[in-house]
Short mmCIF file of C-alpha atoms in Angstrom, two decimals:
data_model
loop_
_atom_site.label_atom_id
_atom_site.label_comp_id
_atom_site.label_asym_id
_atom_site.label_seq_id
_atom_site.Cartn_x
_atom_site.Cartn_y
_atom_site.Cartn_z
CA UNK A 32 15.96 31.24 -165.99
CA UNK A 33 18.53 28.89 -165.93
CA UNK A 34 21.32 30.20 -164.20
CA UNK A 35 19.38 32.52 -161.68
CA UNK A 36 20.45 30.71 -158.07
CA UNK A 37 18.55 29.97 -154.52
CA UNK A 38 19.76 31.08 -150.92
CA UNK A 39 17.44 28.02 -149.54
CA UNK A 40 18.02 26.50 -145.75
CA UNK A 41 16.96 23.67 -145.42
CA UNK A 42 16.85 20.94 -142.26
CA UNK A 43 20.02 19.44 -140.89
CA UNK A 44 22.06 22.53 -143.62
CA UNK A 45 23.14 25.64 -143.21
CA UNK A 46 21.99 28.91 -145.37
CA UNK A 47 24.13 27.75 -148.72
CA UNK A 48 22.91 28.55 -152.47
CA UNK A 49 21.48 25.90 -154.27
CA UNK A 50 20.81 25.65 -157.76
CA UNK A 51 17.75 25.59 -160.19
CA UNK A 52 18.08 22.26 -161.11
CA UNK A 53 18.46 21.70 -156.93
CA UNK A 54 15.29 23.65 -156.40
CA UNK A 55 13.09 21.41 -158.76
CA UNK A 56 14.33 18.90 -157.36
CA UNK A 57 13.09 20.02 -153.51
CA UNK A 58 10.04 20.92 -154.42
CA UNK A 59 9.84 17.45 -156.62
CA UNK A 60 8.85 16.17 -153.31
CA UNK A 61 7.46 18.97 -151.39
CA UNK A 62 3.24 19.10 -151.92
CA UNK A 63 2.74 22.92 -153.85
CA UNK A 64 -0.63 22.56 -152.63
CA UNK A 65 -1.08 24.58 -149.20
CA UNK A 66 -1.07 21.96 -146.95
CA UNK A 67 0.65 21.71 -142.99
CA UNK A 68 2.41 18.21 -143.54
CA UNK A 69 5.58 18.16 -140.26
CA UNK A 70 8.89 15.82 -141.44
CA UNK A 71 7.49 12.00 -141.05
CA UNK A 72 4.01 12.85 -140.30
CA UNK A 73 1.21 11.99 -142.54
CA UNK A 74 0.31 15.59 -145.36
CA UNK A 75 -2.31 16.34 -143.39
CA UNK A 76 -5.88 18.75 -145.60
CA UNK A 77 -4.29 22.38 -146.39
CA UNK A 78 -4.62 24.77 -143.96
CA UNK A 79 -7.07 27.53 -145.09
CA UNK A 80 -5.54 30.87 -145.22
CA UNK A 81 -2.25 29.87 -146.34
CA UNK A 82 -2.95 30.35 -150.32
CA UNK A 83 -4.39 33.36 -149.85
CA UNK A 84 -8.02 31.44 -148.48
CA UNK A 85 -8.81 32.91 -144.65
CA UNK A 86 -8.44 30.41 -141.79
CA UNK A 87 -10.76 28.76 -139.66
CA UNK A 88 -10.24 29.92 -136.26
CA UNK A 89 -8.58 32.37 -136.80
CA UNK A 90 -9.48 35.63 -138.34
CA UNK A 91 -8.23 36.82 -141.61
CA UNK A 92 -5.34 38.91 -141.57
CA UNK A 93 -6.22 40.46 -145.09
CA UNK A 94 -9.43 42.10 -143.00
CA UNK A 95 -7.12 44.31 -140.68
CA UNK A 96 -7.36 47.70 -140.79
CA UNK A 97 -4.17 48.22 -142.93
CA UNK A 98 -5.22 46.24 -145.71
CA UNK A 99 -7.15 48.82 -146.55
CA UNK A 100 -5.12 50.42 -147.75
CA UNK A 101 -1.52 48.43 -148.39
CA UNK A 102 -2.04 49.46 -152.07
CA UNK A 103 -1.69 53.13 -151.74
CA UNK A 104 0.60 53.01 -148.46
CA UNK A 105 3.42 50.53 -150.54
CA UNK A 106 3.33 52.33 -154.08
CA UNK A 107 7.28 52.39 -153.29
CA UNK A 108 7.92 49.07 -152.03
CA UNK A 109 5.89 47.58 -154.94
CA UNK A 110 8.25 49.15 -157.56
CA UNK A 111 11.32 46.82 -155.18
CA UNK A 112 13.74 43.63 -155.72
CA UNK A 113 10.29 41.92 -153.71
CA UNK A 114 7.90 41.42 -156.70
CA UNK A 115 10.51 40.38 -158.82
CA UNK A 116 11.80 37.81 -156.97
CA UNK A 117 9.70 34.64 -158.13
CA UNK A 118 9.78 32.47 -160.92
CA UNK A 119 6.73 31.96 -163.40
CA UNK A 120 4.10 29.83 -161.50
CA UNK A 121 3.73 27.65 -164.29
CA UNK A 122 7.22 26.65 -163.76
CA UNK A 123 6.66 25.14 -160.17
CA UNK A 124 9.41 26.59 -159.23
CA UNK A 125 10.30 28.09 -155.75
CA UNK A 126 11.16 31.80 -154.38
CA UNK A 127 14.67 33.61 -154.93
CA UNK A 128 14.95 35.46 -151.23
CA UNK A 129 17.61 37.59 -153.16
CA UNK A 130 17.18 40.02 -150.10
CA UNK A 131 18.84 38.05 -147.75
CA UNK A 132 17.07 34.96 -145.68
CA UNK A 133 14.87 35.83 -142.15
CA UNK A 134 15.29 33.05 -139.34
CA UNK A 135 12.21 33.32 -136.73
CA UNK A 136 12.54 33.23 -132.95
CA UNK A 137 9.13 32.29 -130.97
CA UNK A 138 10.06 32.32 -127.55
CA UNK A 139 7.49 29.94 -126.21
CA UNK A 140 6.16 29.59 -121.59
CA UNK A 141 2.84 28.89 -121.97
CA UNK A 142 1.34 30.40 -125.05
CA UNK A 143 -1.00 27.22 -125.78
CA UNK A 144 -3.16 29.37 -126.66
CA UNK A 145 -1.84 32.14 -128.73
CA UNK A 146 1.26 29.40 -130.59
CA UNK A 147 -1.38 28.50 -133.62
CA UNK A 148 -2.67 31.92 -133.93
CA UNK A 149 1.03 33.02 -134.03
CA UNK A 150 2.53 30.66 -136.66
CA UNK A 151 -1.22 31.10 -138.90
CA UNK A 152 0.31 34.50 -139.26
CA UNK A 153 3.72 34.25 -140.25
CA UNK A 154 2.95 31.88 -142.60
CA UNK A 155 0.47 33.78 -144.02
CA UNK A 156 2.71 36.46 -144.53
CA UNK A 157 3.67 38.30 -148.02
CA UNK A 158 7.44 37.55 -147.88
CA UNK A 159 7.50 34.76 -144.79
CA UNK A 160 10.79 33.74 -142.99
CA UNK A 161 12.85 30.75 -144.85
CA UNK A 162 13.01 29.04 -140.92
CA UNK A 163 10.75 29.72 -137.75
CA UNK A 164 12.50 28.56 -134.60
CA UNK A 165 9.86 27.75 -131.49
CA UNK A 166 12.02 27.53 -128.62
CA UNK A 167 9.06 26.68 -125.62
CA UNK A 168 10.49 27.20 -122.29
CA UNK A 169 9.87 26.22 -118.22
CA UNK A 170 5.72 25.55 -119.96
CA UNK A 171 3.30 23.80 -117.98
CA UNK A 172 0.60 23.62 -120.56
CA UNK A 173 0.04 22.47 -123.63
CA UNK A 174 2.59 25.20 -126.17
CA UNK A 175 5.12 22.17 -126.71
CA UNK A 176 2.31 20.13 -128.83
CA UNK A 177 0.30 22.93 -129.77
CA UNK A 178 3.55 23.82 -131.76
CA UNK A 179 4.59 20.74 -133.03
CA UNK A 180 1.79 20.11 -134.93
CA UNK A 181 3.35 22.88 -137.60
CA UNK A 182 6.87 21.11 -137.49
CA UNK A 183 8.20 20.91 -140.93
CA UNK A 184 8.59 22.22 -144.97
CA UNK A 185 5.61 23.63 -145.54
CA UNK A 186 5.64 25.24 -149.08
CA UNK A 187 3.38 28.99 -148.87
CA UNK A 188 1.68 31.12 -151.66
CA UNK A 189 1.22 34.72 -152.18
CA UNK A 190 0.33 36.73 -155.52
CA UNK A 191 1.49 33.23 -158.16
CA UNK A 192 4.69 33.51 -155.37
CA UNK A 193 5.67 30.44 -153.57
CA UNK A 194 7.73 30.16 -150.59
CA UNK A 195 8.98 27.19 -148.27
CA UNK A 196 9.23 27.65 -144.51
CA UNK A 197 10.52 25.21 -142.59
CA UNK A 198 8.98 25.03 -138.57
CA UNK A 199 11.48 23.80 -135.38
CA UNK A 200 10.58 22.76 -132.33
CA UNK A 201 12.18 22.73 -129.49
CA UNK A 202 11.70 22.31 -125.80
CA UNK A 203 14.74 23.24 -123.45
CA UNK A 204 13.00 22.43 -120.38
CA UNK A 205 13.42 24.59 -117.07
CA UNK A 206 15.28 27.12 -118.33
CA UNK A 207 16.75 29.38 -116.04
CA UNK A 208 17.27 32.51 -118.28
CA UNK A 209 13.69 32.09 -119.29
CA UNK A 210 13.01 34.20 -122.76
CA UNK A 211 16.22 35.13 -122.89
CA UNK A 212 18.21 31.77 -122.68
CA UNK A 213 15.37 30.88 -124.97
CA UNK A 214 16.22 33.43 -127.79
CA UNK A 215 19.51 32.79 -127.32
CA UNK A 216 18.80 29.65 -127.93
CA UNK A 217 17.07 30.24 -131.47
CA UNK A 218 19.76 32.45 -131.62
CA UNK A 219 22.29 30.17 -132.24
CA UNK A 220 19.73 27.70 -134.70
CA UNK A 221 19.32 30.53 -136.34
CA UNK A 222 21.82 33.12 -136.17
CA UNK A 223 23.51 32.05 -140.17
CA UNK A 224 20.59 33.67 -141.31
CA UNK A 225 21.15 36.96 -142.60
CA UNK A 226 18.15 38.41 -140.25
CA UNK A 227 16.86 37.82 -136.86
CA UNK A 228 12.82 38.08 -137.30
CA UNK A 229 12.15 38.39 -133.28
CA UNK A 230 8.09 37.48 -132.81
CA UNK A 231 6.95 36.73 -129.10
CA UNK A 232 4.14 33.60 -128.93
CA UNK A 233 0.79 35.44 -128.64
CA UNK A 234 1.38 38.43 -131.52
CA UNK A 235 -0.95 38.32 -134.31
CA UNK A 236 1.70 39.99 -137.74
CA UNK A 237 -0.93 41.74 -140.63
CA UNK A 238 -0.18 40.13 -143.65
CA UNK A 239 3.21 42.48 -145.09
CA UNK A 240 4.58 42.62 -141.97
CA UNK A 241 7.78 41.25 -142.65
CA UNK A 242 7.73 41.99 -145.98
CA UNK A 243 8.17 45.74 -145.01
CA UNK A 244 10.40 45.14 -142.43
CA UNK A 245 12.55 43.42 -145.13
CA UNK A 246 12.46 45.61 -147.48
CA UNK A 247 12.82 48.81 -144.85
CA UNK A 248 15.84 47.50 -143.65
CA UNK A 249 16.88 46.58 -147.08
CA UNK A 250 16.93 49.27 -148.30
CA UNK A 251 19.50 51.35 -145.80
CA UNK A 252 22.32 49.22 -144.95
CA UNK A 253 22.67 51.32 -141.34
CA UNK A 254 19.16 49.67 -140.47
CA UNK A 255 20.97 47.44 -137.30
CA UNK A 256 17.40 46.70 -135.84
CA UNK A 257 13.78 47.82 -137.00
CA UNK A 258 10.39 46.84 -134.45
CA UNK A 259 6.61 47.03 -135.91
CA UNK A 260 4.23 49.32 -135.15
CA UNK A 261 2.60 47.28 -132.36
CA UNK A 262 -1.13 48.09 -131.24
CA UNK A 263 -3.14 46.09 -128.36
CA UNK A 264 -5.62 43.11 -130.09
CA UNK A 265 -8.56 44.07 -128.48
CA UNK A 266 -10.60 41.75 -129.17
CA UNK A 267 -8.82 38.72 -126.68
CA UNK A 268 -10.78 39.90 -124.07
CA UNK A 269 -14.25 40.27 -122.62
CA UNK A 270 -15.96 42.28 -119.49
CA UNK A 271 -15.82 45.54 -118.31
CA UNK A 272 -12.45 46.08 -116.15
CA UNK A 273 -10.66 43.91 -118.98
CA UNK A 274 -12.20 46.21 -122.11
CA UNK A 275 -11.05 49.02 -119.72
CA UNK A 276 -7.30 47.30 -119.68
CA UNK A 277 -6.93 47.17 -123.08
CA UNK A 278 -8.27 50.06 -124.20
CA UNK A 279 -6.21 52.46 -122.13
CA UNK A 280 -2.79 50.05 -122.51
CA UNK A 281 -3.77 50.53 -126.76
CA UNK A 282 -3.73 54.72 -125.26
CA UNK A 283 -0.89 54.44 -124.67
CA UNK A 284 1.10 51.55 -126.87
CA UNK A 285 -0.44 54.79 -129.30
CA UNK A 286 1.39 58.12 -127.72
CA UNK A 287 4.54 56.38 -127.79
CA UNK A 288 4.18 54.65 -131.44
CA UNK A 289 3.54 58.06 -132.12
CA UNK A 290 6.67 58.99 -130.19
CA UNK A 291 8.96 57.39 -132.07
CA UNK A 292 7.70 58.01 -135.35
CA UNK A 293 7.39 61.40 -135.09
CA UNK A 294 11.30 61.28 -133.54
CA UNK A 295 12.18 60.45 -137.42
CA UNK A 296 12.05 57.02 -136.68
CA UNK A 297 13.86 56.56 -133.67
CA UNK A 298 12.85 53.96 -131.84
CA UNK A 299 13.93 53.87 -128.41
CA UNK A 300 13.31 50.13 -127.87
CA UNK A 301 12.86 47.17 -130.10
CA UNK A 302 10.58 45.36 -128.51
CA UNK A 303 10.12 41.63 -128.43
CA UNK A 304 7.23 41.91 -129.94
CA UNK A 305 8.14 41.76 -133.60
CA UNK A 306 11.73 43.67 -134.49
CA UNK A 307 13.74 42.44 -137.33
CA UNK A 308 17.66 42.53 -136.58
CA UNK A 309 20.22 42.19 -138.93
CA UNK A 310 22.98 39.85 -138.66
CA UNK A 311 25.93 41.47 -138.72
CA UNK A 312 24.43 44.42 -135.82
CA UNK A 313 24.29 41.37 -133.27
CA UNK A 314 27.24 39.89 -134.48
CA UNK A 315 28.97 43.93 -133.95
CA UNK A 316 27.99 43.91 -130.18
CA UNK A 317 28.83 40.80 -129.49
CA UNK A 318 32.61 41.35 -129.86
CA UNK A 319 32.59 45.04 -128.51
CA UNK A 320 30.71 43.60 -125.57
CA UNK A 321 32.45 40.09 -125.47
CA UNK A 322 29.03 38.30 -125.45
CA UNK A 323 28.79 34.65 -126.22
CA UNK A 324 25.03 35.34 -127.51
CA UNK A 325 23.17 38.48 -128.34
CA UNK A 326 20.41 38.70 -125.26
CA UNK A 327 22.14 38.37 -122.11
CA UNK A 328 19.80 38.90 -118.80
CA UNK A 329 22.08 41.62 -117.59
CA UNK A 330 18.74 43.89 -117.39
CA UNK A 331 15.11 43.24 -116.69
CA UNK A 332 14.21 44.34 -120.01
CA UNK A 333 16.78 42.89 -122.35
CA UNK A 334 15.66 44.71 -125.25
CA UNK A 335 15.82 47.54 -124.08
CA UNK A 336 19.13 46.45 -123.51
CA UNK A 337 19.73 45.60 -127.36
CA UNK A 338 18.29 48.37 -128.67
CA UNK A 339 21.21 50.09 -126.63
CA UNK A 340 23.95 48.26 -127.37
CA UNK A 341 22.69 48.25 -130.94
CA UNK A 342 23.05 52.00 -131.30
CA UNK A 343 26.83 51.45 -129.41
CA UNK A 344 27.80 49.88 -132.89
CA UNK A 345 26.91 52.17 -134.99
CA UNK A 346 23.62 50.68 -136.10
CA UNK A 347 20.19 52.76 -136.57
CA UNK A 348 17.70 51.40 -134.13
CA UNK A 349 14.19 52.16 -136.36
CA UNK A 350 10.74 51.95 -135.55
CA UNK A 351 8.72 50.59 -139.40
CA UNK A 352 5.70 52.76 -141.55
CA UNK A 353 3.76 51.23 -142.69
CA UNK A 354 4.43 47.30 -140.68
CA UNK A 355 1.96 46.37 -137.99
CA UNK A 356 1.43 43.37 -135.70
CA UNK A 357 -1.21 42.81 -132.87
CA UNK A 358 0.18 41.92 -129.40
CA UNK A 359 -1.41 40.31 -126.60
CA UNK A 360 -2.37 42.78 -123.63
CA UNK A 361 -2.80 42.73 -119.64
CA UNK A 362 -6.63 41.70 -119.39
CA UNK A 363 -5.74 41.38 -115.52
CA UNK A 364 -4.72 44.14 -112.92
CA UNK A 365 -2.32 42.04 -110.89
CA UNK A 366 -0.74 40.81 -114.04
CA UNK A 367 -0.77 45.15 -115.64
CA UNK A 368 0.69 46.26 -112.43
CA UNK A 369 3.21 43.48 -112.55
CA UNK A 370 4.52 44.05 -116.65
CA UNK A 371 4.55 47.30 -115.81
CA UNK A 372 6.85 47.53 -113.02
CA UNK A 373 8.84 44.72 -114.65
CA UNK A 374 9.87 47.60 -117.94
CA UNK A 375 9.83 51.20 -115.93
CA UNK A 376 12.34 49.51 -113.04
CA UNK A 377 14.01 47.74 -115.53
CA UNK A 378 14.33 50.66 -117.89
CA UNK A 379 15.09 53.01 -114.70
CA UNK A 380 18.22 50.48 -114.07
CA UNK A 381 19.53 50.72 -118.33
CA UNK A 382 19.06 54.77 -116.92
CA UNK A 383 21.73 55.01 -113.89
CA UNK A 384 23.41 53.10 -115.83
CA UNK A 385 23.78 54.87 -119.13
CA UNK A 386 22.13 58.20 -118.83
CA UNK A 387 23.72 60.36 -121.52
CA UNK A 388 22.51 57.10 -124.04
CA UNK A 389 20.16 58.81 -127.11
CA UNK A 390 18.22 55.77 -126.53
CA UNK A 391 16.74 56.80 -123.19
CA UNK A 392 15.83 60.53 -123.81
CA UNK A 393 12.92 60.01 -125.48
CA UNK A 394 12.85 57.15 -121.27
CA UNK A 395 14.08 60.60 -119.39
CA UNK A 396 11.13 62.47 -120.72
CA UNK A 397 8.25 60.11 -119.82
CA UNK A 398 9.82 59.36 -116.57
CA UNK A 399 10.03 63.53 -115.59
CA UNK A 400 6.95 64.30 -117.26
CA UNK A 401 5.64 61.29 -114.87
CA UNK A 402 6.78 63.11 -111.86
CA UNK A 403 5.17 66.30 -113.00
CA UNK A 404 1.68 64.44 -113.33
CA UNK A 405 2.21 63.17 -110.08
CA UNK A 406 3.22 65.90 -108.67
CA UNK A 407 0.16 68.19 -109.95
CA UNK A 408 -2.44 65.89 -108.62
CA UNK A 409 -1.93 64.87 -105.24
CA UNK A 410 -0.58 68.53 -104.67
CA UNK A 411 -4.61 69.76 -106.27
CA UNK A 412 -6.32 66.90 -103.46
CA UNK A 413 -4.23 68.09 -101.07
CA UNK A 414 -5.08 71.80 -101.63
CA UNK A 415 -8.31 71.44 -102.75
CA UNK A 416 -9.04 69.86 -99.52
CA UNK A 417 -7.13 72.72 -96.83
CA UNK A 418 -8.97 75.37 -99.72
CA UNK A 419 -12.45 73.51 -98.78
CA UNK A 420 -11.11 73.29 -94.67
CA UNK A 421 -10.85 77.46 -94.43
CA UNK A 422 -14.13 78.01 -97.17
CA UNK A 423 -11.49 78.92 -99.09
CA UNK A 424 -12.47 77.54 -102.58
CA UNK A 425 -13.20 79.98 -105.28
CA UNK A 426 -13.47 77.93 -108.87
CA UNK A 427 -12.39 79.35 -112.06
CA UNK A 428 -12.66 78.57 -114.96
CA UNK A 429 -9.11 78.75 -115.52
CA UNK A 430 -8.31 75.44 -113.96
CA UNK A 431 -10.81 73.56 -116.50
CA UNK A 432 -7.25 74.25 -119.52
CA UNK A 433 -5.54 71.24 -118.24
CA UNK A 434 -8.04 68.86 -118.18
CA UNK A 435 -9.51 70.04 -121.38
CA UNK A 436 -6.49 69.72 -123.01
CA UNK A 437 -5.68 67.04 -121.67
CA UNK A 438 -9.38 65.60 -123.19
CA UNK A 439 -8.02 66.41 -126.63
CA UNK A 440 -4.79 65.34 -126.40
CA UNK A 441 -6.33 61.71 -125.56
CA UNK A 442 -8.60 62.17 -128.65
CA UNK A 443 -6.29 63.67 -131.50
CA UNK A 444 -4.00 60.40 -130.23
CA UNK A 445 -6.74 57.88 -130.60
CA UNK A 446 -7.75 59.43 -134.43
CA UNK A 447 -4.30 59.13 -134.93
CA UNK A 448 -4.12 54.47 -133.57
CA UNK A 449 -4.36 52.72 -137.55
CA UNK A 450 -7.23 50.19 -135.92
CA UNK A 451 -9.86 52.83 -133.47
CA UNK A 452 -12.25 50.99 -132.64
CA UNK A 453 -15.45 52.61 -130.37
CA UNK A 454 -14.10 51.56 -127.21
CA UNK A 455 -11.26 53.62 -127.94
CA UNK A 456 -13.11 56.73 -128.33
CA UNK A 457 -14.96 56.00 -125.10
CA UNK A 458 -12.16 55.67 -123.20
CA UNK A 459 -10.52 59.20 -124.61
CA UNK A 460 -13.69 60.65 -124.56
CA UNK A 461 -14.80 60.26 -121.25
CA UNK A 462 -11.97 61.71 -119.42
CA UNK A 463 -12.66 60.19 -116.18
CA UNK A 464 -11.00 56.67 -118.21
CA UNK A 465 -7.91 58.17 -118.65
CA UNK A 466 -7.12 60.15 -115.12
CA UNK A 467 -8.08 56.77 -113.65
CA UNK A 468 -4.89 55.25 -115.52
CA UNK A 469 -3.03 58.37 -115.08
CA UNK A 470 -2.91 57.08 -111.77
CA UNK A 471 -2.35 52.99 -111.84
CA UNK A 472 0.87 54.58 -113.88
CA UNK A 473 1.63 56.97 -110.90
CA UNK A 474 1.31 54.01 -108.56
CA UNK A 475 3.56 52.10 -111.46
CA UNK A 476 6.52 54.44 -111.59
CA UNK A 477 6.31 54.50 -107.77
CA UNK A 478 6.58 51.30 -107.57
CA UNK A 479 9.37 51.31 -109.65
CA UNK A 480 11.92 53.96 -108.12
CA UNK A 481 11.45 52.77 -104.93
CA UNK A 482 12.85 49.30 -106.38
CA UNK A 483 15.39 50.16 -107.76
CA UNK A 484 16.07 52.50 -105.42
CA UNK A 485 16.10 50.21 -102.71
CA UNK A 486 18.16 48.19 -104.32
CA UNK A 487 15.21 45.24 -103.04
CA UNK A 488 15.41 42.32 -104.83
CA UNK A 489 13.03 41.01 -106.18
CA UNK A 490 12.29 37.92 -109.58
CA UNK A 491 10.27 40.59 -112.15
CA UNK A 492 9.66 38.51 -114.59
CA UNK A 493 9.09 35.52 -112.19
CA UNK A 494 6.08 38.29 -110.67
CA UNK A 495 4.03 39.18 -114.19
CA UNK A 496 4.23 35.44 -114.41
CA UNK A 497 2.39 34.41 -111.82
CA UNK A 498 0.77 37.29 -112.11
CA UNK A 499 -0.23 36.26 -115.81
CA UNK A 500 -1.78 32.56 -114.31
CA UNK A 501 -3.95 33.94 -111.97
CA UNK A 502 -1.62 34.77 -108.93
CA UNK A 503 -0.37 38.17 -107.56
CA UNK A 504 -2.02 41.58 -106.71
CA UNK A 505 -2.27 44.61 -108.47
CA UNK A 506 -0.54 46.87 -106.22
CA UNK A 507 -3.69 48.13 -104.09
CA UNK A 508 -1.61 47.69 -101.13
CA UNK A 509 0.35 50.46 -102.29
CA UNK A 510 -1.87 52.53 -102.85
CA UNK A 511 -3.93 52.56 -99.69
CA UNK A 512 -0.60 52.80 -97.95
CA UNK A 513 0.07 55.64 -99.97
CA UNK A 514 -2.94 58.07 -99.03
CA UNK A 515 -3.11 56.55 -95.73
CA UNK A 516 0.67 57.84 -94.71
CA UNK A 517 -0.06 61.38 -97.68
CA UNK A 518 -3.26 62.22 -95.60
CA UNK A 519 -2.04 61.04 -92.04
CA UNK A 520 0.63 63.08 -92.45
CA UNK A 521 -1.41 66.18 -94.42
CA UNK A 522 -3.56 65.96 -91.99
CA UNK A 523 -1.22 65.79 -88.26
CA UNK A 524 0.81 69.24 -90.24
CA UNK A 525 -2.41 70.80 -91.11
CA UNK A 526 -3.53 71.13 -87.64
CA UNK A 527 -0.45 72.56 -85.81
CA UNK A 528 -1.03 75.24 -88.35
CA UNK A 529 -2.12 78.82 -87.27
CA UNK A 530 -4.78 80.10 -89.62
CA UNK A 531 -2.18 82.51 -91.33
CA UNK A 532 0.42 80.51 -91.70
CA UNK A 533 -2.68 77.85 -93.05
CA UNK A 534 -3.78 81.01 -95.41
CA UNK A 535 -0.31 81.73 -97.12
CA UNK A 536 0.39 77.19 -97.61
CA UNK A 537 -3.07 77.94 -99.44
CA UNK A 538 -1.43 80.81 -101.26
CA UNK A 539 1.85 79.68 -102.40
CA UNK A 540 0.52 76.24 -102.87
CA UNK A 541 -2.68 77.65 -105.11
CA UNK A 542 0.48 79.37 -106.76
CA UNK A 543 2.97 76.56 -106.92
CA UNK A 544 0.93 74.71 -108.89
CA UNK A 545 -0.58 77.09 -111.19
CA UNK A 546 3.25 76.89 -112.79
CA UNK A 547 3.68 73.68 -112.96
CA UNK A 548 0.37 73.12 -114.54
CA UNK A 549 0.53 75.68 -116.59
CA UNK A 550 4.47 73.60 -117.57
CA UNK A 551 2.29 70.29 -117.96
CA UNK A 552 -0.44 72.16 -120.33
CA UNK A 553 2.34 73.83 -122.44
CA UNK A 554 3.64 70.17 -123.57
CA UNK A 555 0.62 68.42 -124.03
CA UNK A 556 -0.38 71.55 -126.28
CA UNK A 557 2.99 71.12 -128.21
CA UNK A 558 1.86 67.17 -129.07
CA UNK A 559 -1.66 68.27 -129.61
CA UNK A 560 -0.35 70.67 -132.61
CA UNK A 561 2.54 68.96 -133.83
CA UNK A 562 1.98 67.39 -137.81
CA UNK A 563 1.81 62.95 -137.63
CA UNK A 564 2.94 63.72 -141.19
CA UNK A 565 0.68 60.36 -142.27
CA UNK A 566 1.67 58.73 -139.32
CA UNK A 567 -0.79 56.26 -137.97
CA UNK A 568 -0.28 54.65 -133.87
#
């Protein structure tokens, strides 16, 4: 097919145009077999998975729940230019990246156990990125050497279409800006690409994830950034506590995903796990905010701040309808506590700085709902104790409506999960696990607001890193102190009241609790009966 030009990026040059003859010359020097050949190193044996087979060390992406319905879900995409970009295989020519080039950035901190799986899933993409930049920072394990095995040129094959992927690995050593510094270093290297794809070092992408993201981005020039649908990897840990925590996070992520999917797919946060950004949008926000780089350390939730800035310069932020990524969850109480406090405290700071920003409306609703949930549960515990103390407790079936509604909502969320397992059904159906996790989230909420309102100077990034390395605490000291303070104050007050005042207090207390419970139940009912319109969380 003479006369068509190729827009490829090679080591040592920026994205530019390469003629068909030049591409053929390059193809002649790059192994066309699905091998992993690092620059300056002997060619290795073909790595299973790049030519359509599966990897012996990682589960096949084609066996994910998404792949079973890819054909039916993507009829609209199969007629897009994505499927007309390759030359006939017989000519051994390379794919024409007519939809713009993608530079992938992977900030990697102590990802030695997972970075290979992430790189495998990127190279196994139906439409992989043109370049991958692994930016190792502050690591104390073998992340660099694990990633180094992939450095160099890769030719991958998908449905008779060849793709060339350049993998670069850079270790920036000690870096005070942590993940933000790694992202910005990667952006410096990848900025000549049309799109920037941010991926965490413990993420496994569905095989067509990037293809879907790129197609949706090209279909609407107003989109500045688009996020994949995130699911917590359910197979990363074992043991009762780990399974409980992972199931809880899967339920939480699914609810968050569905909220965003049903808001016209407007995404509040373009998470760092797997999000594609338009280069023009990043350039525009840097110009407006006089930044030298897209990401800044002004917030502990750098992805949330960047999402706000993308909206500020006139672009939309979306969640994909089809692209999916499986991310690592927190398998210990300490790591979950540190992560959730960092996320929540960072979000609260943004809410205080920009209270009326459209991307923060969902956060406001989540925080208000959490406050109501905490108040209702504390009031119920205190009123129940007071009623039992006065032998005045008369249970009524009407009080079963809120927990039954909550149970039904959790089951509906589980049913909407794309890759639900029996553990997800068990977590939602037993009720008590979801209730326990709600109390844990209440703890994270209170600690986060306390940190922000009291201007506590704490490096939540370091706290999370320490917790993920086996240090830190799960925050149970706050639970003990909180229960002790509330219980002690309630007991002291109660013992100094007359019986008449106690009776009035119980009467008005139960009435107030009933009103709050009705409001919460109506909110749950609204989510329970809304149509999911074919979306899967």
